[in-house]
Backbone atoms as SQL, in Angstrom:
CREATE TABLE atoms (id INTEGER PRIMARY KEY, chain TEXT, resi INTEGER, resn TEXT, atom TEXT, x REAL, y REAL, z REAL);
INSERT INTO atoms VALUES
  (1, 'A', 1, 'MET', 'N', -23.381, 39.248, 14.829),
  (2, 'A', 1, 'MET', 'CA', -23.267, 37.888, 15.321),
  (3, 'A', 1, 'MET', 'C', -21.808, 37.465, 15.284),
  (4, 'A', 2, 'GLY', 'N', -21.447, 36.684, 16.258),
  (5, 'A', 2, 'GLY', 'CA', -20.084, 36.196, 16.342),
  (6, 'A', 2, 'GLY', 'C', -19.871, 34.987, 15.448),
  (7, 'A', 3, 'PRO', 'N', -18.648, 34.494, 15.421),
  (8, 'A', 3, 'PRO', 'CA', -18.350, 33.321, 14.599),
  (9, 'A', 3, 'PRO', 'C', -19.063, 32.083, 15.155),
  (10, 'A', 4, 'ALA', 'N', -19.365, 31.152, 14.261),
  (11, 'A', 4, 'ALA', 'CA', -20.015, 29.909, 14.675),
  (12, 'A', 4, 'ALA', 'C', -19.054, 29.097, 15.537),
  (13, 'A', 5, 'ARG', 'N', -19.593, 28.497, 16.581),
  (14, 'A', 5, 'ARG', 'CA', -18.769, 27.709, 17.493),
  (15, 'A', 5, 'ARG', 'C', -18.969, 26.228, 17.208),
  (16, 'A', 6, 'ALA', 'N', -17.890, 25.496, 17.273),
  (17, 'A', 6, 'ALA', 'CA', -17.959, 24.057, 17.071),
  (18, 'A', 6, 'ALA', 'C', -17.819, 23.360, 18.422),
  (19, 'A', 7, 'CYS', 'N', -18.591, 22.306, 18.617),
  (20, 'A', 7, 'CYS', 'CA', -18.501, 21.539, 19.857),
  (21, 'A', 7, 'CYS', 'C', -17.307, 20.600, 19.789),
  (22, 'A', 8, 'ASP', 'N', -16.727, 20.367, 20.942),
  (23, 'A', 8, 'ASP', 'CA', -15.624, 19.425, 21.057),
  (24, 'A', 8, 'ASP', 'C', -16.138, 18.015, 20.751),
  (25, 'A', 9, 'GLU', 'N', -15.379, 17.260, 19.986),
  (26, 'A', 9, 'GLU', 'CA', -15.783, 15.915, 19.590),
  (27, 'A', 9, 'GLU', 'C', -15.958, 14.999, 20.805),
  (28, 'A', 10, 'ALA', 'N', -15.095, 15.140, 21.802),
  (29, 'A', 10, 'ALA', 'CA', -15.205, 14.322, 23.014),
  (30, 'A', 10, 'ALA', 'C', -16.494, 14.639, 23.768),
  (31, 'A', 11, 'PHE', 'N', -16.888, 15.910, 23.798),
  (32, 'A', 11, 'PHE', 'CA', -18.124, 16.303, 24.475),
  (33, 'A', 11, 'PHE', 'C', -19.337, 15.700, 23.773),
  (34, 'A', 12, 'ILE', 'N', -19.331, 15.702, 22.455),
  (35, 'A', 12, 'ILE', 'CA', -20.437, 15.118, 21.691),
  (36, 'A', 12, 'ILE', 'C', -20.541, 13.621, 21.973),
  (37, 'A', 13, 'LYS', 'N', -19.392, 12.932, 22.039),
  (38, 'A', 13, 'LYS', 'CA', -19.407, 11.502, 22.353),
  (39, 'A', 13, 'LYS', 'C', -20.002, 11.251, 23.737),
  (40, 'A', 14, 'GLN', 'N', -19.666, 12.103, 24.696),
  (41, 'A', 14, 'GLN', 'CA', -20.199, 11.936, 26.045),
  (42, 'A', 14, 'GLN', 'C', -21.713, 12.106, 26.053),
  (43, 'A', 15, 'LEU', 'N', -22.221, 13.038, 25.264),
  (44, 'A', 15, 'LEU', 'CA', -23.672, 13.219, 25.172),
  (45, 'A', 15, 'LEU', 'C', -24.351, 12.019, 24.510),
  (46, 'A', 16, 'GLN', 'N', -23.606, 11.278, 23.697),
  (47, 'A', 16, 'GLN', 'CA', -24.145, 10.095, 23.026),
  (48, 'A', 16, 'GLN', 'C', -24.044, 8.837, 23.891),
  (49, 'A', 17, 'GLY', 'N', -23.558, 8.974, 25.135),
  (50, 'A', 17, 'GLY', 'CA', -23.505, 7.828, 26.040),
  (51, 'A', 17, 'GLY', 'C', -22.130, 7.237, 26.247),
  (52, 'A', 18, 'TYR', 'N', -21.126, 7.781, 25.607),
  (53, 'A', 18, 'TYR', 'CA', -19.774, 7.277, 25.790),
  (54, 'A', 18, 'TYR', 'C', -19.230, 7.753, 27.134),
  (55, 'A', 19, 'GLY', 'N', -18.328, 6.975, 27.695),
  (56, 'A', 19, 'GLY', 'CA', -17.647, 7.357, 28.918),
  (57, 'A', 19, 'GLY', 'C', -16.156, 7.147, 28.743),
  (58, 'A', 20, 'LEU', 'N', -15.374, 7.753, 29.607),
  (59, 'A', 20, 'LEU', 'CA', -13.923, 7.618, 29.522),
  (60, 'A', 20, 'LEU', 'C', -13.524, 6.237, 30.032),
  (61, 'A', 21, 'THR', 'N', -12.867, 5.474, 29.188),
  (62, 'A', 21, 'THR', 'CA', -12.431, 4.124, 29.524),
  (63, 'A', 21, 'THR', 'C', -10.915, 4.105, 29.602),
  (64, 'A', 22, 'THR', 'N', -10.407, 3.554, 30.687),
  (65, 'A', 22, 'THR', 'CA', -8.967, 3.404, 30.873),
  (66, 'A', 22, 'THR', 'C', -8.670, 1.924, 31.042),
  (67, 'A', 23, 'ALA', 'N', -7.718, 1.418, 30.279),
  (68, 'A', 23, 'ALA', 'CA', -7.312, 0.017, 30.381),
  (69, 'A', 23, 'ALA', 'C', -5.839, -0.040, 30.765),
  (70, 'A', 24, 'HIS', 'N', -5.554, -0.797, 31.819),
  (71, 'A', 24, 'HIS', 'CA', -4.170, -1.046, 32.229),
  (72, 'A', 24, 'HIS', 'C', -3.810, -2.420, 31.684),
  (73, 'A', 25, 'ILE', 'N', -2.934, -2.436, 30.696),
  (74, 'A', 25, 'ILE', 'CA', -2.596, -3.664, 29.976),
  (75, 'A', 25, 'ILE', 'C', -1.211, -4.122, 30.403),
  (76, 'A', 26, 'LEU', 'N', -1.127, -5.372, 30.846),
  (77, 'A', 26, 'LEU', 'CA', 0.167, -5.993, 31.115),
  (78, 'A', 26, 'LEU', 'C', 0.430, -6.994, 29.998),
  (79, 'A', 27, 'TYR', 'N', 1.630, -6.925, 29.441),
  (80, 'A', 27, 'TYR', 'CA', 1.974, -7.840, 28.358),
  (81, 'A', 27, 'TYR', 'C', 3.403, -8.321, 28.538),
  (82, 'A', 28, 'CYS', 'N', 3.690, -9.472, 27.944),
  (83, 'A', 28, 'CYS', 'CA', 5.030, -10.056, 28.015),
  (84, 'A', 28, 'CYS', 'C', 5.883, -9.476, 26.895),
  (85, 'A', 29, 'LEU', 'N', 7.119, -9.201, 27.224),
  (86, 'A', 29, 'LEU', 'CA', 8.042, -8.730, 26.192),
  (87, 'A', 29, 'LEU', 'C', 8.378, -9.889, 25.257),
  (88, 'A', 30, 'PRO', 'N', 8.411, -9.660, 23.950),
  (89, 'A', 30, 'PRO', 'CA', 8.661, -10.755, 23.005),
  (90, 'A', 30, 'PRO', 'C', 10.017, -11.433, 23.209),
  (91, 'A', 31, 'ASP', 'N', 11.053, -10.655, 23.499),
  (92, 'A', 31, 'ASP', 'CA', 12.384, -11.241, 23.651),
  (93, 'A', 31, 'ASP', 'C', 12.690, -11.675, 25.081),
  (94, 'A', 32, 'HIS', 'N', 11.867, -11.280, 26.048),
  (95, 'A', 32, 'HIS', 'CA', 12.020, -11.693, 27.451),
  (96, 'A', 32, 'HIS', 'C', 10.635, -12.053, 28.001),
  (97, 'A', 33, 'PRO', 'N', 10.128, -13.255, 27.711),
  (98, 'A', 33, 'PRO', 'CA', 8.755, -13.609, 28.084),
  (99, 'A', 33, 'PRO', 'C', 8.488, -13.618, 29.589),
  (100, 'A', 34, 'SER', 'N', 9.531, -13.666, 30.407),
  (101, 'A', 34, 'SER', 'CA', 9.315, -13.679, 31.857),
  (102, 'A', 34, 'SER', 'C', 9.148, -12.269, 32.428),
  (103, 'A', 35, 'LEU', 'N', 9.371, -11.231, 31.616),
  (104, 'A', 35, 'LEU', 'CA', 9.206, -9.848, 32.066),
  (105, 'A', 35, 'LEU', 'C', 7.875, -9.285, 31.567),
  (106, 'A', 36, 'LEU', 'N', 7.210, -8.534, 32.446),
  (107, 'A', 36, 'LEU', 'CA', 5.953, -7.887, 32.074),
  (108, 'A', 36, 'LEU', 'C', 6.171, -6.394, 31.886),
  (109, 'A', 37, 'GLN', 'N', 5.543, -5.860, 30.881),
  (110, 'A', 37, 'GLN', 'CA', 5.581, -4.420, 30.603),
  (111, 'A', 37, 'GLN', 'C', 4.165, -3.882, 30.767),
  (112, 'A', 38, 'SER', 'N', 4.047, -2.641, 31.210),
  (113, 'A', 38, 'SER', 'CA', 2.749, -2.020, 31.440),
  (114, 'A', 38, 'SER', 'C', 2.448, -1.014, 30.329),
  (115, 'A', 39, 'TYR', 'N', 1.179, -0.951, 29.936),
  (116, 'A', 39, 'TYR', 'CA', 0.727, 0.004, 28.928),
  (117, 'A', 39, 'TYR', 'C', -0.638, 0.537, 29.369),
  (118, 'A', 40, 'ILE', 'N', -0.799, 1.854, 29.351),
  (119, 'A', 40, 'ILE', 'CA', -2.071, 2.480, 29.707),
  (120, 'A', 40, 'ILE', 'C', -2.741, 2.977, 28.425),
  (121, 'A', 41, 'TRP', 'N', -3.981, 2.554, 28.218),
  (122, 'A', 41, 'TRP', 'CA', -4.770, 2.935, 27.041),
  (123, 'A', 41, 'TRP', 'C', -5.992, 3.697, 27.529),
  (124, 'A', 42, 'GLN', 'N', -6.312, 4.809, 26.875),
  (125, 'A', 42, 'GLN', 'CA', -7.456, 5.619, 27.291),
  (126, 'A', 42, 'GLN', 'C', -8.194, 6.133, 26.059),
  (127, 'A', 43, 'GLU', 'N', -9.522, 5.950, 26.075),
  (128, 'A', 43, 'GLU', 'CA', -10.357, 6.362, 24.944),
  (129, 'A', 43, 'GLU', 'C', -11.806, 6.428, 25.422),
  (130, 'A', 44, 'TYR', 'N', -12.648, 7.120, 24.677),
  (131, 'A', 44, 'TYR', 'CA', -14.079, 7.135, 24.982),
  (132, 'A', 44, 'TYR', 'C', -14.711, 5.883, 24.398),
  (133, 'A', 45, 'ASP', 'N', -15.494, 5.171, 25.230),
  (134, 'A', 45, 'ASP', 'CA', -16.080, 3.900, 24.819),
  (135, 'A', 45, 'ASP', 'C', -17.422, 3.712, 25.528),
  (136, 'A', 46, 'VAL', 'N', -18.180, 2.723, 25.090),
  (137, 'A', 46, 'VAL', 'CA', -19.507, 2.458, 25.644),
  (138, 'A', 46, 'VAL', 'C', -19.462, 1.169, 26.465),
  (139, 'A', 47, 'ALA', 'N', -19.837, 1.272, 27.745),
  (140, 'A', 47, 'ALA', 'CA', -19.911, 0.085, 28.600),
  (141, 'A', 47, 'ALA', 'C', -21.272, -0.573, 28.381),
  (142, 'A', 48, 'PRO', 'N', -21.436, -1.844, 28.558),
  (143, 'A', 48, 'PRO', 'CA', -20.499, -2.837, 29.068),
  (144, 'A', 48, 'PRO', 'C', -19.771, -3.621, 27.980),
  (145, 'A', 49, 'LYS', 'N', -20.093, -3.383, 26.704),
  (146, 'A', 49, 'LYS', 'CA', -19.472, -4.187, 25.635),
  (147, 'A', 49, 'LYS', 'C', -18.100, -3.677, 25.215),
  (148, 'A', 50, 'PHE', 'N', -17.814, -2.406, 25.406),
  (149, 'A', 50, 'PHE', 'CA', -16.524, -1.787, 25.080),
  (150, 'A', 50, 'PHE', 'C', -16.053, -2.124, 23.658),
  (151, 'A', 51, 'PRO', 'N', -16.796, -1.720, 22.621),
  (152, 'A', 51, 'PRO', 'CA', -16.397, -2.059, 21.250),
  (153, 'A', 51, 'PRO', 'C', -15.065, -1.444, 20.829),
  (154, 'A', 52, 'VAL', 'N', -14.754, -0.243, 21.285),
  (155, 'A', 52, 'VAL', 'CA', -13.491, 0.405, 20.902),
  (156, 'A', 52, 'VAL', 'C', -12.317, -0.325, 21.548),
  (157, 'A', 53, 'LEU', 'N', -12.438, -0.662, 22.828),
  (158, 'A', 53, 'LEU', 'CA', -11.379, -1.399, 23.525),
  (159, 'A', 53, 'LEU', 'C', -11.192, -2.776, 22.909),
  (160, 'A', 54, 'ASN', 'N', -12.282, -3.468, 22.607),
  (161, 'A', 54, 'ASN', 'CA', -12.164, -4.796, 21.995),
  (162, 'A', 54, 'ASN', 'C', -11.501, -4.731, 20.627),
  (163, 'A', 55, 'ALA', 'N', -11.786, -3.695, 19.858),
  (164, 'A', 55, 'ALA', 'CA', -11.120, -3.535, 18.558),
  (165, 'A', 55, 'ALA', 'C', -9.622, -3.316, 18.753),
  (166, 'A', 56, 'PHE', 'N', -9.256, -2.518, 19.761),
  (167, 'A', 56, 'PHE', 'CA', -7.839, -2.286, 20.029),
  (168, 'A', 56, 'PHE', 'C', -7.148, -3.576, 20.474),
  (169, 'A', 57, 'LEU', 'N', -7.791, -4.349, 21.352),
  (170, 'A', 57, 'LEU', 'CA', -7.185, -5.603, 21.813),
  (171, 'A', 57, 'LEU', 'C', -7.076, -6.624, 20.684),
  (172, 'A', 58, 'THR', 'N', -8.033, -6.630, 19.775),
  (173, 'A', 58, 'THR', 'CA', -7.940, -7.503, 18.599),
  (174, 'A', 58, 'THR', 'C', -6.764, -7.090, 17.730),
  (175, 'A', 59, 'PHE', 'N', -6.599, -5.781, 17.529),
  (176, 'A', 59, 'PHE', 'CA', -5.438, -5.283, 16.787),
  (177, 'A', 59, 'PHE', 'C', -4.146, -5.712, 17.475),
  (178, 'A', 60, 'TRP', 'N', -4.103, -5.601, 18.791),
  (179, 'A', 60, 'TRP', 'CA', -2.903, -5.975, 19.550),
  (180, 'A', 60, 'TRP', 'C', -2.570, -7.449, 19.310),
  (181, 'A', 61, 'ARG', 'N', -3.573, -8.318, 19.457),
  (182, 'A', 61, 'ARG', 'CA', -3.332, -9.757, 19.319),
  (183, 'A', 61, 'ARG', 'C', -2.886, -10.136, 17.910),
  (184, 'A', 62, 'THR', 'N', -3.414, -9.451, 16.892),
  (185, 'A', 62, 'THR', 'CA', -3.111, -9.840, 15.513),
  (186, 'A', 62, 'THR', 'C', -1.884, -9.148, 14.938),
  (187, 'A', 63, 'SER', 'N', -1.523, -7.965, 15.456),
  (188, 'A', 63, 'SER', 'CA', -0.468, -7.183, 14.814),
  (189, 'A', 63, 'SER', 'C', 0.794, -6.993, 15.644),
  (190, 'A', 64, 'LEU', 'N', 0.703, -7.127, 16.952),
  (191, 'A', 64, 'LEU', 'CA', 1.868, -6.876, 17.805),
  (192, 'A', 64, 'LEU', 'C', 2.427, -8.185, 18.346),
  (193, 'A', 65, 'GLU', 'N', 3.710, -8.173, 18.671),
  (194, 'A', 65, 'GLU', 'CA', 4.374, -9.407, 19.080),
  (195, 'A', 65, 'GLU', 'C', 4.229, -9.729, 20.559),
  (196, 'A', 66, 'GLY', 'N', 4.055, -8.738, 21.417),
  (197, 'A', 66, 'GLY', 'CA', 3.982, -8.990, 22.858),
  (198, 'A', 66, 'GLY', 'C', 2.643, -9.584, 23.259),
  (199, 'A', 67, 'PRO', 'N', 2.615, -10.853, 23.720),
  (200, 'A', 67, 'PRO', 'CA', 1.339, -11.454, 24.112),
  (201, 'A', 67, 'PRO', 'C', 0.762, -10.792, 25.364),
  (202, 'A', 68, 'LEU', 'N', -0.559, -10.665, 25.397),
  (203, 'A', 68, 'LEU', 'CA', -1.235, -10.043, 26.533),
  (204, 'A', 68, 'LEU', 'C', -1.186, -10.961, 27.749),
  (205, 'A', 69, 'HIS', 'N', -0.939, -10.369, 28.909),
  (206, 'A', 69, 'HIS', 'CA', -0.976, -11.102, 30.172),
  (207, 'A', 69, 'HIS', 'C', -2.299, -10.837, 30.885),
  (208, 'A', 70, 'SER', 'N', -2.652, -9.548, 31.039),
  (209, 'A', 70, 'SER', 'CA', -3.908, -9.190, 31.701),
  (210, 'A', 70, 'SER', 'C', -4.326, -7.784, 31.297),
  (211, 'A', 71, 'VAL', 'N', -5.623, -7.518, 31.446),
  (212, 'A', 71, 'VAL', 'CA', -6.182, -6.196, 31.137),
  (213, 'A', 71, 'VAL', 'C', -7.148, -5.830, 32.266),
  (214, 'A', 72, 'ARG', 'N', -6.909, -4.679, 32.907),
  (215, 'A', 72, 'ARG', 'CA', -7.830, -4.144, 33.919),
  (216, 'A', 72, 'ARG', 'C', -8.509, -2.923, 33.322),
  (217, 'A', 73, 'VAL', 'N', -9.824, -2.848, 33.479),
  (218, 'A', 73, 'VAL', 'CA', -10.600, -1.784, 32.837),
  (219, 'A', 73, 'VAL', 'C', -11.317, -0.945, 33.891),
  (220, 'A', 74, 'ALA', 'N', -11.244, 0.384, 33.720),
  (221, 'A', 74, 'ALA', 'CA', -12.023, 1.327, 34.528),
  (222, 'A', 74, 'ALA', 'C', -12.824, 2.188, 33.559),
  (223, 'A', 75, 'HIS', 'N', -14.063, 2.499, 33.936),
  (224, 'A', 75, 'HIS', 'CA', -14.950, 3.254, 33.047),
  (225, 'A', 75, 'HIS', 'C', -15.747, 4.248, 33.873),
  (226, 'A', 76, 'ALA', 'N', -15.844, 5.467, 33.393),
  (227, 'A', 76, 'ALA', 'CA', -16.619, 6.490, 34.100),
  (228, 'A', 76, 'ALA', 'C', -17.322, 7.377, 33.090),
  (229, 'A', 77, 'LYS', 'N', -18.610, 7.582, 33.310),
  (230, 'A', 77, 'LYS', 'CA', -19.340, 8.565, 32.512),
  (231, 'A', 77, 'LYS', 'C', -19.086, 9.919, 33.144),
  (232, 'A', 78, 'LEU', 'N', -18.517, 10.814, 32.389),
  (233, 'A', 78, 'LEU', 'CA', -18.141, 12.110, 32.930),
  (234, 'A', 78, 'LEU', 'C', -19.319, 13.071, 32.988),
  (235, 'A', 79, 'ILE', 'N', -20.306, 12.872, 32.134),
  (236, 'A', 79, 'ILE', 'CA', -21.509, 13.705, 32.157),
  (237, 'A', 79, 'ILE', 'C', -22.667, 12.810, 32.572),
  (238, 'A', 80, 'LYS', 'N', -23.304, 13.186, 33.649),
  (239, 'A', 80, 'LYS', 'CA', -24.458, 12.431, 34.135),
  (240, 'A', 80, 'LYS', 'C', -25.711, 13.266, 33.888),
  (241, 'A', 81, 'PRO', 'N', -26.880, 12.649, 33.794),
  (242, 'A', 81, 'PRO', 'CA', -28.092, 13.404, 33.454),
  (243, 'A', 81, 'PRO', 'C', -28.361, 14.604, 34.356),
  (244, 'A', 82, 'ALA', 'N', -28.106, 14.489, 35.654),
  (245, 'A', 82, 'ALA', 'CA', -28.398, 15.595, 36.571),
  (246, 'A', 82, 'ALA', 'C', -27.388, 16.730, 36.450),
  (247, 'A', 83, 'GLU', 'N', -26.271, 16.493, 35.803),
  (248, 'A', 83, 'GLU', 'CA', -25.213, 17.491, 35.725),
  (249, 'A', 83, 'GLU', 'C', -25.282, 18.352, 34.473),
  (250, 'A', 84, 'LEU', 'N', -26.129, 18.014, 33.537),
  (251, 'A', 84, 'LEU', 'CA', -26.214, 18.763, 32.292),
  (252, 'A', 84, 'LEU', 'C', -27.453, 19.649, 32.329),
  (253, 'A', 85, 'ARG', 'N', -27.235, 20.960, 32.223),
  (254, 'A', 85, 'ARG', 'CA', -28.336, 21.917, 32.166),
  (255, 'A', 85, 'ARG', 'C', -28.075, 22.870, 31.010),
  (256, 'A', 86, 'LEU', 'N', -29.113, 23.257, 30.338),
  (257, 'A', 86, 'LEU', 'CA', -28.979, 24.217, 29.253),
  (258, 'A', 86, 'LEU', 'C', -28.820, 25.616, 29.840),
  (259, 'A', 87, 'ALA', 'N', -27.956, 26.387, 29.240),
  (260, 'A', 87, 'ALA', 'CA', -27.743, 27.759, 29.698),
  (261, 'A', 87, 'ALA', 'C', -28.922, 28.622, 29.269),
  (262, 'A', 88, 'SER', 'N', -29.340, 29.499, 30.161),
  (263, 'A', 88, 'SER', 'CA', -30.478, 30.358, 29.840),
  (264, 'A', 88, 'SER', 'C', -30.044, 31.634, 29.123),
  (265, 'A', 89, 'GLY', 'N', -28.769, 31.925, 29.146),
  (266, 'A', 89, 'GLY', 'CA', -28.287, 33.133, 28.479),
  (267, 'A', 89, 'GLY', 'C', -26.776, 33.135, 28.399),
  (268, 'A', 90, 'GLU', 'N', -26.245, 34.092, 27.678),
  (269, 'A', 90, 'GLU', 'CA', -24.797, 34.211, 27.521),
  (270, 'A', 90, 'GLU', 'C', -24.429, 35.673, 27.691),
  (271, 'A', 91, 'PHE', 'N', -23.449, 35.930, 28.522),
  (272, 'A', 91, 'PHE', 'CA', -22.967, 37.285, 28.760),
  (273, 'A', 91, 'PHE', 'C', -21.536, 37.381, 28.253),
  (274, 'A', 92, 'VAL', 'N', -21.272, 38.315, 27.372),
  (275, 'A', 92, 'VAL', 'CA', -19.951, 38.488, 26.782),
  (276, 'A', 92, 'VAL', 'C', -19.364, 39.792, 27.294),
  (277, 'A', 93, 'LEU', 'N', -18.161, 39.720, 27.848),
  (278, 'A', 93, 'LEU', 'CA', -17.453, 40.910, 28.316),
  (279, 'A', 93, 'LEU', 'C', -16.288, 41.195, 27.387),
  (280, 'A', 94, 'ASN', 'N', -16.059, 42.461, 27.114),
  (281, 'A', 94, 'ASN', 'CA', -14.929, 42.830, 26.259),
  (282, 'A', 94, 'ASN', 'C', -13.678, 42.971, 27.064);
């Protein structure tokens, strides 16, 4: 028997219903409030409540100096029910 294989943590999250969430965050610079800076945030999260994104935005508001201007969110489930099939066998070549 070969060595035990571990599943990727991101793959396990996708099987649990998580999808890839991307947030485009515009915020004002603390020393130049008239200028906007862009920040892209990406993590696996659950729609429609987005608890991971909301925790990050709460951290931003309480810990960082740049006030938020706007947040655009995109979410996609990368594994859909029709796309997941169990393998019937495994062939190993040397």
